[in-house]
PDB file of C-alpha atoms and ligand atoms in Angstrom:
ATOM      1  CA  MET A   1      73.568 135.405  79.331  1.00 33.00           C
ATOM      2  CA  THR A   2      75.249 137.368  76.619  1.00 34.00           C
ATOM      3  CA  ARG A   3      78.433 136.432  74.898  1.00 38.00           C
ATOM      4  CA  ALA A   4      80.145 139.445  76.441  1.00 35.00           C
ATOM      5  CA  ILE A   5      79.816 138.164  79.982  1.00 35.00           C
ATOM      6  CA  GLN A   6      79.935 134.418  79.432  1.00 46.00           C
ATOM      7  CA  PRO A   7      82.718 133.435  76.987  1.00 47.00           C
ATOM      8  CA  LEU A   8      83.062 129.853  78.265  1.00 61.00           C
ATOM      9  CA  GLN A   9      79.599 128.837  77.141  1.00 64.00           C
ATOM     10  CA  PRO A  10      78.666 128.095  73.506  1.00 64.00           C
ATOM     11  CA  ILE A  11      77.377 131.217  71.725  1.00 66.00           C
ATOM     12  CA  LYS A  12      74.271 129.447  70.423  1.00 67.00           C
ATOM     13  CA  SER A  13      72.198 126.544  71.571  1.00 74.00           C
ATOM     14  CA  THR A  14      72.573 124.545  68.342  1.00 87.00           C
ATOM     15  CA  PHE A  15      72.809 120.755  68.545  1.00 89.00           C
ATOM     16  CA  SER A  16      76.564 120.844  67.882  1.00 90.00           C
ATOM     17  CA  HIS A  17      77.034 123.367  70.697  1.00 91.00           C
ATOM     18  CA  ARG A  18      74.944 121.227  73.035  1.00 92.00           C
ATOM     19  CA  MET A  19      77.230 118.294  72.193  1.00 95.00           C
ATOM     20  CA  LEU A  20      80.225 120.417  73.146  1.00 95.00           C
ATOM     21  CA  ARG A  21      78.706 121.239  76.516  1.00 93.00           C
ATOM     22  CA  ILE A  22      77.716 117.628  77.197  1.00 96.00           C
ATOM     23  CA  ALA A  23      81.203 116.376  76.240  1.00 97.00           C
ATOM     24  CA  ALA A  24      82.924 118.968  78.455  1.00 96.00           C
ATOM     25  CA  SER A  25      80.562 118.222  81.383  1.00 96.00           C
ATOM     26  CA  CYS A  26      81.151 114.455  81.062  1.00 97.00           C
ATOM     27  CA  TRP A  27      84.915 114.967  81.125  1.00 98.00           C
ATOM     28  CA  LEU A  28      84.714 117.342  84.078  1.00 97.00           C
ATOM     29  CA  ILE A  29      82.565 114.946  86.135  1.00 97.00           C
ATOM     30  CA  VAL A  30      84.903 112.011  85.463  1.00 98.00           C
ATOM     31  CA  ALA A  31      88.033 114.127  86.071  1.00 98.00           C
ATOM     32  CA  SER A  32      86.613 115.547  89.324  1.00 98.00           C
ATOM     33  CA  VAL A  33      85.947 112.066  90.706  1.00 98.00           C
ATOM     34  CA  GLY A  34      89.440 110.975  89.616  1.00 98.00           C
ATOM     35  CA  GLN A  35      91.098 113.963  91.247  1.00 98.00           C
ATOM     36  CA  TRP A  36      89.206 113.526  94.477  1.00 98.00           C
ATOM     37  CA  LEU A  37      90.301 109.865  94.561  1.00 98.00           C
ATOM     38  CA  PHE A  38      93.918 111.057  94.118  1.00 98.00           C
ATOM     39  CA  GLY A  39      93.324 113.635  96.872  1.00 98.00           C
ATOM     40  CA  PHE A  40      91.976 110.999  99.278  1.00 97.00           C
ATOM     41  CA  TYR A  41      94.994 108.809  98.547  1.00 97.00           C
ATOM     42  CA  ILE A  42      97.324 111.756  99.324  1.00 98.00           C
ATOM     43  CA  LEU A  43      95.561 112.505 102.611  1.00 97.00           C
ATOM     44  CA  LEU A  44      95.294 108.894 103.712  1.00 97.00           C
ATOM     45  CA  PHE A  45      98.801 107.810 102.683  1.00 97.00           C
ATOM     46  CA  TYR A  46     100.961 110.914 103.259  1.00 97.00           C
ATOM     47  CA  GLY A  47      98.711 112.358 105.981  1.00 97.00           C
ATOM     48  CA  LYS A  48      98.753 109.149 108.012  1.00 96.00           C
ATOM     49  CA  THR A  49     102.490 108.432 107.548  1.00 96.00           C
ATOM     50  CA  THR A  50     103.288 112.034 108.516  1.00 96.00           C
ATOM     51  CA  LEU A  51     101.089 111.961 111.631  1.00 96.00           C
ATOM     52  CA  THR A  52     102.622 108.663 112.745  1.00 96.00           C
ATOM     53  CA  SER A  53     106.188 109.775 111.740  1.00 95.00           C
ATOM     54  CA  ASP A  54     106.400 106.677 109.527  1.00 96.00           C
ATOM     55  CA  PHE A  55     108.322 108.601 106.843  1.00 95.00           C
ATOM     56  CA  GLU A  56     110.206 105.548 105.507  1.00 94.00           C
ATOM     57  CA  ARG A  57     106.940 104.413 103.946  1.00 95.00           C
ATOM     58  CA  TRP A  58     107.145 107.361 101.528  1.00 96.00           C
ATOM     59  CA  ASN A  59     109.952 105.442  99.768  1.00 95.00           C
ATOM     60  CA  ARG A  60     107.474 102.720  98.811  1.00 92.00           C
ATOM     61  CA  VAL A  61     106.047 105.138  96.246  1.00 93.00           C
ATOM     62  CA  LEU A  62     108.740 107.840  95.942  1.00 93.00           C
ATOM     63  CA  PRO A  63     112.280 106.518  95.435  1.00 87.00           C
ATOM     64  CA  HIS A  64     113.652 109.901  96.615  1.00 85.00           C
ATOM     65  CA  GLY A  65     110.940 110.628  99.152  1.00 93.00           C
ATOM     66  CA  TYR A  66     112.627 110.236 102.547  1.00 95.00           C
ATOM     67  CA  VAL A  67     116.350 110.512 103.187  1.00 94.00           C
ATOM     68  CA  ALA A  68     117.396 109.936 106.808  1.00 92.00           C
ATOM     69  CA  GLY A  69     119.123 113.018 108.235  1.00 92.00           C
ATOM     70  CA  ASP A  70     118.149 115.408 105.422  1.00 94.00           C
ATOM     71  CA  TRP A  71     115.331 117.132 107.282  1.00 94.00           C
ATOM     72  CA  VAL A  72     115.213 120.152 104.929  1.00 96.00           C
ATOM     73  CA  GLY A  73     114.803 117.929 101.872  1.00 96.00           C
ATOM     74  CA  ASN A  74     112.230 115.756 103.675  1.00 97.00           C
ATOM     75  CA  LEU A  75     110.320 118.861 104.743  1.00 97.00           C
ATOM     76  CA  ILE A  76     110.187 120.074 101.131  1.00 97.00           C
ATOM     77  CA  VAL A  77     108.860 116.674  99.980  1.00 97.00           C
ATOM     78  CA  GLY A  78     106.291 116.745 102.800  1.00 97.00           C
ATOM     79  CA  ILE A  79     105.165 120.273 101.879  1.00 98.00           C
ATOM     80  CA  HIS A  80     104.920 119.256  98.209  1.00 98.00           C
ATOM     81  CA  VAL A  81     102.821 116.142  98.667  1.00 97.00           C
ATOM     82  CA  LEU A  82     100.590 117.354 101.501  1.00 98.00           C
ATOM     83  CA  LEU A  83      99.767 120.721  99.925  1.00 98.00           C
ATOM     84  CA  ALA A  84      99.106 118.900  96.633  1.00 98.00           C
ATOM     85  CA  SER A  85      95.886 117.609  98.246  1.00 98.00           C
ATOM     86  CA  ILE A  86      94.533 121.189  98.350  1.00 98.00           C
ATOM     87  CA  LEU A  87      95.055 121.444  94.597  1.00 98.00           C
ATOM     88  CA  VAL A  88      93.522 118.133  93.573  1.00 98.00           C
ATOM     89  CA  ILE A  89      90.571 118.391  95.952  1.00 98.00           C
ATOM     90  CA  GLY A  90      90.057 122.155  95.666  1.00 98.00           C
ATOM     91  CA  GLY A  91      90.465 122.486  91.877  1.00 97.00           C
ATOM     92  CA  PRO A  92      87.262 120.660  90.874  1.00 97.00           C
ATOM     93  CA  ILE A  93      85.345 122.391  93.706  1.00 97.00           C
ATOM     94  CA  GLN A  94      86.308 125.767  92.198  1.00 95.00           C
ATOM     95  CA  LEU A  95      84.744 124.728  88.889  1.00 93.00           C
ATOM     96  CA  LEU A  96      81.373 123.718  90.374  1.00 92.00           C
ATOM     97  CA  PRO A  97      78.844 126.278  89.048  1.00 89.00           C
ATOM     98  CA  TRP A  98      76.900 126.049  92.320  1.00 92.00           C
ATOM     99  CA  VAL A  99      79.941 127.130  94.356  1.00 93.00           C
ATOM    100  CA  ARG A 100      80.717 130.011  91.991  1.00 87.00           C
ATOM    101  CA  HIS A 101      77.166 131.338  92.072  1.00 90.00           C
ATOM    102  CA  GLN A 102      75.923 130.503  95.580  1.00 94.00           C
ATOM    103  CA  ALA A 103      79.098 130.803  97.622  1.00 96.00           C
ATOM    104  CA  PRO A 104      81.159 133.596  95.997  1.00 93.00           C
ATOM    105  CA  VAL A 105      83.136 134.414  99.162  1.00 95.00           C
ATOM    106  CA  PHE A 106      84.141 130.752  99.593  1.00 97.00           C
ATOM    107  CA  HIS A 107      85.011 130.638  95.867  1.00 94.00           C
ATOM    108  CA  ARG A 108      87.247 133.690  96.247  1.00 94.00           C
ATOM    109  CA  ARG A 109      89.005 132.401  99.379  1.00 96.00           C
ATOM    110  CA  LEU A 110      89.542 128.911  97.935  1.00 97.00           C
ATOM    111  CA  GLY A 111      90.778 130.519  94.712  1.00 96.00           C
ATOM    112  CA  GLN A 112      93.364 132.568  96.621  1.00 96.00           C
ATOM    113  CA  LEU A 113      94.465 129.475  98.547  1.00 97.00           C
ATOM    114  CA  TYR A 114      94.674 127.488  95.290  1.00 97.00           C
ATOM    115  CA  LEU A 115      96.864 130.099  93.589  1.00 97.00           C
ATOM    116  CA  VAL A 116      99.319 130.415  96.481  1.00 96.00           C
ATOM    117  CA  THR A 117      99.427 126.631  96.960  1.00 98.00           C
ATOM    118  CA  ALA A 118     100.056 126.013  93.237  1.00 98.00           C
ATOM    119  CA  ILE A 119     103.072 128.330  93.360  1.00 97.00           C
ATOM    120  CA  VAL A 120     104.474 126.797  96.594  1.00 98.00           C
ATOM    121  CA  VAL A 121     103.973 123.203  95.335  1.00 98.00           C
ATOM    122  CA  SER A 122     105.671 124.079  92.034  1.00 98.00           C
ATOM    123  CA  ILE A 123     108.703 125.637  93.732  1.00 98.00           C
ATOM    124  CA  ALA A 124     108.982 122.621  96.059  1.00 98.00           C
ATOM    125  CA  GLY A 125     108.669 120.318  93.005  1.00 97.00           C
ATOM    126  CA  LEU A 126     111.490 122.167  91.214  1.00 98.00           C
ATOM    127  CA  VAL A 127     113.728 121.826  94.279  1.00 97.00           C
ATOM    128  CA  MET A 128     112.892 118.098  94.468  1.00 97.00           C
ATOM    129  CA  VAL A 129     113.716 117.411  90.804  1.00 96.00           C
ATOM    130  CA  TRP A 130     116.962 119.350  90.733  1.00 96.00           C
ATOM    131  CA  THR A 131     118.369 118.539  94.193  1.00 95.00           C
ATOM    132  CA  ARG A 132     117.025 115.119  95.185  1.00 91.00           C
ATOM    133  CA  GLY A 133     116.487 113.742  91.702  1.00 88.00           C
ATOM    134  CA  SER A 134     113.395 112.027  90.404  1.00 91.00           C
ATOM    135  CA  VAL A 135     112.421 108.932  88.468  1.00 92.00           C
ATOM    136  CA  GLY A 136     112.857 109.081  84.683  1.00 94.00           C
ATOM    137  CA  ASP A 137     115.327 110.789  82.357  1.00 95.00           C
ATOM    138  CA  THR A 138     116.458 114.349  81.660  1.00 97.00           C
ATOM    139  CA  ILE A 139     113.699 115.038  79.101  1.00 97.00           C
ATOM    140  CA  GLN A 140     111.116 114.122  81.750  1.00 98.00           C
ATOM    141  CA  HIS A 141     112.855 116.380  84.279  1.00 98.00           C
ATOM    142  CA  TYR A 142     112.992 119.357  81.911  1.00 98.00           C
ATOM    143  CA  SER A 143     109.391 118.781  80.845  1.00 98.00           C
ATOM    144  CA  ILE A 144     108.003 118.771  84.403  1.00 98.00           C
ATOM    145  CA  SER A 145     110.156 121.823  85.209  1.00 98.00           C
ATOM    146  CA  LEU A 146     108.543 123.648  82.307  1.00 98.00           C
ATOM    147  CA  GLN A 147     105.202 122.722  83.838  1.00 98.00           C
ATOM    148  CA  ALA A 148     106.249 124.540  87.033  1.00 98.00           C
ATOM    149  CA  VAL A 149     106.991 127.641  84.927  1.00 98.00           C
ATOM    150  CA  TYR A 150     103.549 127.432  83.269  1.00 98.00           C
ATOM    151  CA  ILE A 151     101.838 127.027  86.647  1.00 98.00           C
ATOM    152  CA  MET A 152     103.509 130.132  88.066  1.00 98.00           C
ATOM    153  CA  GLY A 153     102.926 132.157  84.879  1.00 98.00           C
ATOM    154  CA  PHE A 154      99.254 131.154  84.569  1.00 98.00           C
ATOM    155  CA  ALA A 155      98.687 131.784  88.301  1.00 97.00           C
ATOM    156  CA  TYR A 156     100.136 135.286  87.847  1.00 97.00           C
ATOM    157  CA  GLN A 157      97.852 135.973  84.855  1.00 97.00           C
ATOM    158  CA  SER A 158      94.839 134.673  86.739  1.00 95.00           C
ATOM    159  CA  ILE A 159      95.550 136.954  89.737  1.00 94.00           C
ATOM    160  CA  ARG A 160      96.266 139.934  87.452  1.00 96.00           C
ATOM    161  CA  TYR A 161      92.916 139.706  85.646  1.00 96.00           C
ATOM    162  CA  ALA A 162      90.978 139.075  88.871  1.00 91.00           C
ATOM    163  CA  LYS A 163      92.533 142.213  90.422  1.00 93.00           C
ATOM    164  CA  ALA A 164      91.690 144.180  87.269  1.00 96.00           C
ATOM    165  CA  ARG A 165      88.121 142.800  87.587  1.00 94.00           C
ATOM    166  CA  GLN A 166      88.333 141.397  84.042  1.00 94.00           C
ATOM    167  CA  PHE A 167      86.519 138.219  85.014  1.00 90.00           C
ATOM    168  CA  ASN A 168      86.230 136.665  81.543  1.00 92.00           C
ATOM    169  CA  GLN A 169      90.001 136.691  81.145  1.00 95.00           C
ATOM    170  CA  HIS A 170      90.419 135.636  84.779  1.00 93.00           C
ATOM    171  CA  ARG A 171      88.252 132.557  84.247  1.00 92.00           C
ATOM    172  CA  ILE A 172      90.076 131.567  81.065  1.00 96.00           C
ATOM    173  CA  TRP A 173      93.482 131.832  82.777  1.00 97.00           C
ATOM    174  CA  ALA A 174      92.130 129.985  85.827  1.00 96.00           C
ATOM    175  CA  LEU A 175      91.022 127.129  83.535  1.00 97.00           C
ATOM    176  CA  ARG A 176      94.456 127.056  81.873  1.00 98.00           C
ATOM    177  CA  LEU A 177      95.995 126.971  85.353  1.00 98.00           C
ATOM    178  CA  PHE A 178      93.680 124.097  86.340  1.00 98.00           C
ATOM    179  CA  MET A 179      94.889 122.117  83.303  1.00 98.00           C
ATOM    180  CA  VAL A 180      98.626 122.606  83.916  1.00 98.00           C
ATOM    181  CA  THR A 181      98.325 122.136  87.674  1.00 98.00           C
ATOM    182  CA  ASN A 182      96.836 118.730  86.970  1.00 98.00           C
ATOM    183  CA  GLY A 183      99.801 117.720  84.805  1.00 98.00           C
ATOM    184  CA  GLY A 184     101.012 115.171  87.373  1.00 97.00           C
ATOM    185  CA  TRP A 185      97.534 113.681  87.615  1.00 98.00           C
ATOM    186  CA  PHE A 186      97.238 113.549  83.789  1.00 98.00           C
ATOM    187  CA  PHE A 187     100.617 111.822  83.652  1.00 98.00           C
ATOM    188  CA  ARG A 188      99.573 109.119  86.135  1.00 98.00           C
ATOM    189  CA  VAL A 189      96.140 108.643  84.576  1.00 98.00           C
ATOM    190  CA  GLY A 190      97.636 108.596  81.042  1.00 98.00           C
ATOM    191  CA  LEU A 191     100.243 106.046  82.070  1.00 98.00           C
ATOM    192  CA  MET A 192      97.712 103.774  83.783  1.00 98.00           C
ATOM    193  CA  SER A 193      95.320 104.029  80.840  1.00 98.00           C
ATOM    194  CA  TRP A 194      98.189 102.933  78.545  1.00 98.00           C
ATOM    195  CA  LEU A 195      99.073 100.028  80.868  1.00 98.00           C
ATOM    196  CA  VAL A 196      95.459  98.840  81.097  1.00 98.00           C
ATOM    197  CA  ILE A 197      94.907  99.043  77.310  1.00 98.00           C
ATOM    198  CA  ASN A 198      98.181  97.233  76.523  1.00 98.00           C
ATOM    199  CA  GLY A 199      97.917  94.778  79.402  1.00 97.00           C
ATOM    200  CA  GLY A 200     101.392  95.788  80.684  1.00 95.00           C
ATOM    201  CA  PRO A 201     104.374  98.069  80.008  1.00 96.00           C
ATOM    202  CA  VAL A 202     104.850  98.734  76.297  1.00 97.00           C
ATOM    203  CA  GLY A 203     107.237 101.339  74.861  1.00 97.00           C
ATOM    204  CA  PHE A 204     109.178 101.914  78.079  1.00 97.00           C
ATOM    205  CA  ASP A 205     111.344 100.161  80.635  1.00 97.00           C
ATOM    206  CA  PRO A 206     109.542 100.002  84.005  1.00 95.00           C
ATOM    207  CA  GLN A 207     112.857  99.552  85.888  1.00 94.00           C
ATOM    208  CA  SER A 208     114.572 102.731  84.639  1.00 95.00           C
ATOM    209  CA  PHE A 209     111.232 104.467  83.964  1.00 96.00           C
ATOM    210  CA  THR A 210     112.479 105.599  80.556  1.00 97.00           C
ATOM    211  CA  GLY A 211     111.540 104.878  76.945  1.00 97.00           C
ATOM    212  CA  PRO A 212     109.748 106.428  73.964  1.00 98.00           C
ATOM    213  CA  PHE A 213     106.258 106.219  75.447  1.00 98.00           C
ATOM    214  CA  LEU A 214     107.290 108.000  78.657  1.00 98.00           C
ATOM    215  CA  THR A 215     109.180 110.652  76.668  1.00 98.00           C
ATOM    216  CA  PHE A 216     106.032 111.230  74.595  1.00 98.00           C
ATOM    217  CA  LEU A 217     103.821 111.302  77.694  1.00 98.00           C
ATOM    218  CA  ALA A 218     106.077 113.727  79.598  1.00 98.00           C
ATOM    219  CA  VAL A 219     106.502 116.089  76.648  1.00 98.00           C
ATOM    220  CA  PHE A 220     102.793 116.197  75.756  1.00 98.00           C
ATOM    221  CA  THR A 221     101.587 116.320  79.350  1.00 98.00           C
ATOM    222  CA  TYR A 222     104.055 118.840  80.751  1.00 98.00           C
ATOM    223  CA  ALA A 223     106.114 120.685  78.125  1.00 98.00           C
ATOM    224  CA  ILE A 224     103.461 121.031  75.398  1.00 98.00           C
ATOM    225  CA  PRO A 225     100.357 120.269  77.476  1.00 98.00           C
ATOM    226  CA  LEU A 226      97.717 118.716  75.207  1.00 98.00           C
ATOM    227  CA  SER A 227      95.183 119.411  77.966  1.00 98.00           C
ATOM    228  CA  VAL A 228      95.631 123.150  77.342  1.00 98.00           C
ATOM    229  CA  VAL A 229      95.528 122.633  73.559  1.00 98.00           C
ATOM    230  CA  LEU A 230      92.182 120.810  73.915  1.00 98.00           C
ATOM    231  CA  LEU A 231      90.877 123.522  76.250  1.00 98.00           C
ATOM    232  CA  GLU A 232      91.777 126.175  73.651  1.00 97.00           C
ATOM    233  CA  LEU A 233      90.037 124.143  70.945  1.00 97.00           C
ATOM    234  CA  TYR A 234      86.951 123.883  73.169  1.00 96.00           C
ATOM    235  CA  LEU A 235      86.945 127.636  73.859  1.00 95.00           C
ATOM    236  CA  TYR A 236      87.323 128.344  70.153  1.00 95.00           C
ATOM    237  CA  ALA A 237      84.618 125.841  69.174  1.00 95.00           C
ATOM    238  CA  CYS A 238      82.226 127.469  71.683  1.00 92.00           C
ATOM    239  CA  GLN A 239      82.559 130.703  69.725  1.00 91.00           C
ATOM    240  CA  THR A 240      82.249 129.329  66.202  1.00 90.00           C
ATOM    241  CA  LEU A 241      79.299 128.136  64.134  1.00 88.00           C
ATOM    242  CA  ASN A 242      81.467 125.610  62.277  1.00 92.00           C
ATOM    243  CA  LYS A 243      79.507 122.408  62.976  1.00 93.00           C
ATOM    244  CA  THR A 244      82.227 120.060  61.705  1.00 96.00           C
ATOM    245  CA  LEU A 245      84.747 121.556  64.091  1.00 96.00           C
ATOM    246  CA  ASN A 246      82.273 121.419  66.971  1.00 96.00           C
ATOM    247  CA  TYR A 247      81.556 117.717  66.358  1.00 97.00           C
ATOM    248  CA  LEU A 248      85.276 116.949  66.009  1.00 98.00           C
ATOM    249  CA  VAL A 249      86.123 118.709  69.268  1.00 98.00           C
ATOM    250  CA  SER A 250      83.169 117.022  71.037  1.00 98.00           C
ATOM    251  CA  ALA A 251      84.253 113.580  69.747  1.00 98.00           C
ATOM    252  CA  THR A 252      87.836 114.228  70.907  1.00 98.00           C
ATOM    253  CA  ILE A 253      86.614 115.213  74.384  1.00 98.00           C
ATOM    254  CA  PHE A 254      84.427 112.067  74.552  1.00 98.00           C
ATOM    255  CA  LEU A 255      87.429 109.928  73.567  1.00 98.00           C
ATOM    256  CA  VAL A 256      89.592 111.644  76.197  1.00 98.00           C
ATOM    257  CA  THR A 257      86.820 111.046  78.750  1.00 98.00           C
ATOM    258  CA  LEU A 258      86.885 107.323  77.953  1.00 98.00           C
ATOM    259  CA  LEU A 259      90.688 107.164  78.268  1.00 98.00           C
ATOM    260  CA  THR A 260      90.521 109.211  81.484  1.00 98.00           C
ATOM    261  CA  THR A 261      87.973 106.772  82.946  1.00 98.00           C
ATOM    262  CA  ILE A 262      90.194 103.789  82.099  1.00 98.00           C
ATOM    263  CA  GLY A 263      93.227 105.582  83.572  1.00 98.00           C
ATOM    264  CA  ILE A 264      91.436 106.512  86.806  1.00 98.00           C
ATOM    265  CA  PHE A 265      90.285 102.920  87.185  1.00 98.00           C
ATOM    266  CA  GLY A 266      93.872 101.687  86.664  1.00 98.00           C
ATOM    267  CA  ALA A 267      95.453 104.327  88.935  1.00 98.00           C
ATOM    268  CA  THR A 268      92.957 103.768  91.748  1.00 97.00           C
ATOM    269  CA  LEU A 269      93.331  99.990  91.745  1.00 97.00           C
ATOM    270  CA  GLY A 270      97.004  99.854  90.756  1.00 96.00           C
ATOM    271  CA  LEU A 271      98.624 102.868  92.436  1.00 95.00           C
ATOM    272  CA  TRP A 272      96.500 104.450  95.135  1.00 96.00           C
ATOM    273  CA  PHE A 273      94.289 101.805  96.746  1.00 96.00           C
ATOM    274  CA  PRO A 274      97.153  99.324  97.471  1.00 95.00           C
ATOM    275  CA  GLN A 275      98.926 102.005  99.550  1.00 94.00           C
ATOM    276  CA  ILE A 276      96.004 102.867 101.797  1.00 91.00           C
ATOM    277  CA  LYS A 277      94.155  99.614 102.330  1.00 77.00           C
TER     278      LYS A 277
HETATM  279  C1  HEM B   2     101.236 121.747  91.086  1.00 85.86           C
HETATM  280  C2  HEM B   2     100.736 120.550  90.872  1.00 85.86           C
HETATM  281  C3  HEM B   2     101.383 119.321  91.440  1.00 85.86           C
HETATM  282  C4  HEM B   2     100.769 118.395  92.196  1.00 85.86           C
HETATM  283  C5  HEM B   2      99.307 118.388  92.599  1.00 85.86           C
HETATM  284  C6  HEM B   2     101.757 117.399  92.544  1.00 85.86           C
HETATM  285  C7  HEM B   2     101.523 116.276  93.320  1.00 85.86           C
HETATM  286  C8  HEM B   2     102.437 115.324  93.646  1.00 85.86           C
HETATM  287  C9  HEM B   2     102.171 114.142  94.417  1.00 85.86           C
HETATM  288  C10 HEM B   2     100.834 113.794  95.060  1.00 85.86           C
HETATM  289  C11 HEM B   2     103.302 113.418  94.482  1.00 85.86           C
HETATM  290  C12 HEM B   2     103.448 112.061  95.179  1.00 85.86           C
HETATM  291  C13 HEM B   2     103.139 111.010  94.128  1.00 85.86           C
HETATM  292  C14 HEM B   2     102.679 109.672  94.639  1.00 85.86           C
HETATM  293  O1  HEM B   2     102.572 109.430  95.823  1.00 85.86           O
HETATM  294  O2  HEM B   2     102.361 108.827  93.767  1.00 85.86           O
HETATM  295  C15 HEM B   2     104.318 114.140  93.756  1.00 85.86           C
HETATM  296  C16 HEM B   2     105.609 113.734  93.579  1.00 85.86           C
HETATM  297  C17 HEM B   2     106.555 114.468  92.955  1.00 85.86           C
HETATM  298  N1  HEM B   2     106.384 115.680  92.311  1.00 85.86           N
HETATM  299 FE1  HEM B   2     104.696 116.722  92.183  1.00 85.86          FE
HETATM  300  N2  HEM B   2     102.954 117.748  91.986  1.00 85.86           N
HETATM  301  C18 HEM B   2     102.763 118.914  91.292  1.00 85.86           C
HETATM  302  C19 HEM B   2     103.691 119.615  90.580  1.00 85.86           C
HETATM  303  C20 HEM B   2     105.012 119.242  90.471  1.00 85.86           C
HETATM  304  C21 HEM B   2     106.008 119.986  89.756  1.00 85.86           C
HETATM  305  C22 HEM B   2     105.752 121.267  88.977  1.00 85.86           C
HETATM  306  C23 HEM B   2     107.169 119.301  89.902  1.00 85.86           C
HETATM  307  C24 HEM B   2     108.530 119.608  89.371  1.00 85.86           C
HETATM  308  C25 HEM B   2     108.932 120.698  88.844  1.00 85.86           C
HETATM  309  C26 HEM B   2     106.912 118.144  90.709  1.00 85.86           C
HETATM  310  C27 HEM B   2     107.828 117.204  91.086  1.00 85.86           C
HETATM  311  C28 HEM B   2     107.587 116.071  91.806  1.00 85.86           C
HETATM  312  C29 HEM B   2     108.593 115.078  92.142  1.00 85.86           C
HETATM  313  C30 HEM B   2     110.068 115.143  91.780  1.00 85.86           C
HETATM  314  C31 HEM B   2     107.952 114.080  92.851  1.00 85.86           C
HETATM  315  C32 HEM B   2     108.583 112.823  93.425  1.00 85.86           C
HETATM  316  C33 HEM B   2     108.602 111.773  92.342  1.00 85.86           C
HETATM  317  C34 HEM B   2     109.846 110.960  92.432  1.00 85.86           C
HETATM  318  O3  HEM B   2     110.352 110.664  93.509  1.00 85.86           O
HETATM  319  O4  HEM B   2     110.318 110.616  91.378  1.00 85.86           O
HETATM  320  N3  HEM B   2     105.581 118.135  91.033  1.00 85.86           N
HETATM  321  N4  HEM B   2     103.763 115.304  93.251  1.00 85.86           N
END
């Protein structure tokens, strides 16, 4: 394929470009498994409690999840968490090359569903933060709100370029959207990775859910998403012949893959599995 039609692949098949591809594939495989585990938790925990009308159980994981009598607020929480499963299960499916090439109609339909769902989940999330309240402090609340703005802006750009049939730009914006939409997942995985590595809470107070580490994590996950910064570095490295940069970006992605693996392990055993077993 030529560079003109395939900007997300390295321009040459040098060793340093192959390393970039391997690093990105490793991260994507690990992240896909981690997101599907999060998706199964959402379906099994929120799906089951919703079907059995056992809404009080939401408060075991969400301090502001269910408020007796406030059916509008509860409905918004329900919409937020249940539709979130479409994003965390559907996102990695959209990135599977096989789906893109062999099932283009499915890819298009799932893409449309993903875009609409991302916007609805973000609006519901904004309502939750600013009406019901959320764990953490004001910096965390502003940071996650900024994430909602990015999600809606990137979704708009992605739709715009798809409609204009500029598919290179569409794919780049869709990848940026994938990164910001997964902010909540990155936050949980980052937090659990930190807890596993330190053997417990360091740099924050688990009771108030505030402290320097959580401020850092919220700002660099939501407000200035490092996931998007790394994606941009990867896209740039794919187009350059600067071997040093390519190795540096590959090494960073490998390191992130290791931290992601640790975080998924911690989140699955510490957060998700205990709620569904
Ligand atoms: C679009 C991607 C998003 C996904 C996939 C997502 C997913 C989820 C899930 C699954 C939960 C339940 C967490 C658990 O059971 O451990 C949750 C909670 C929550 N989300 Fe989101 N979310 C997203 C975006 C947002 C945004 C943009 C905001 C705010 C602007 C937001 C605000 C919240 C709040 C306030 C809670 C409840 C946490 C608490 O009670 O403190 N979410 N989200």
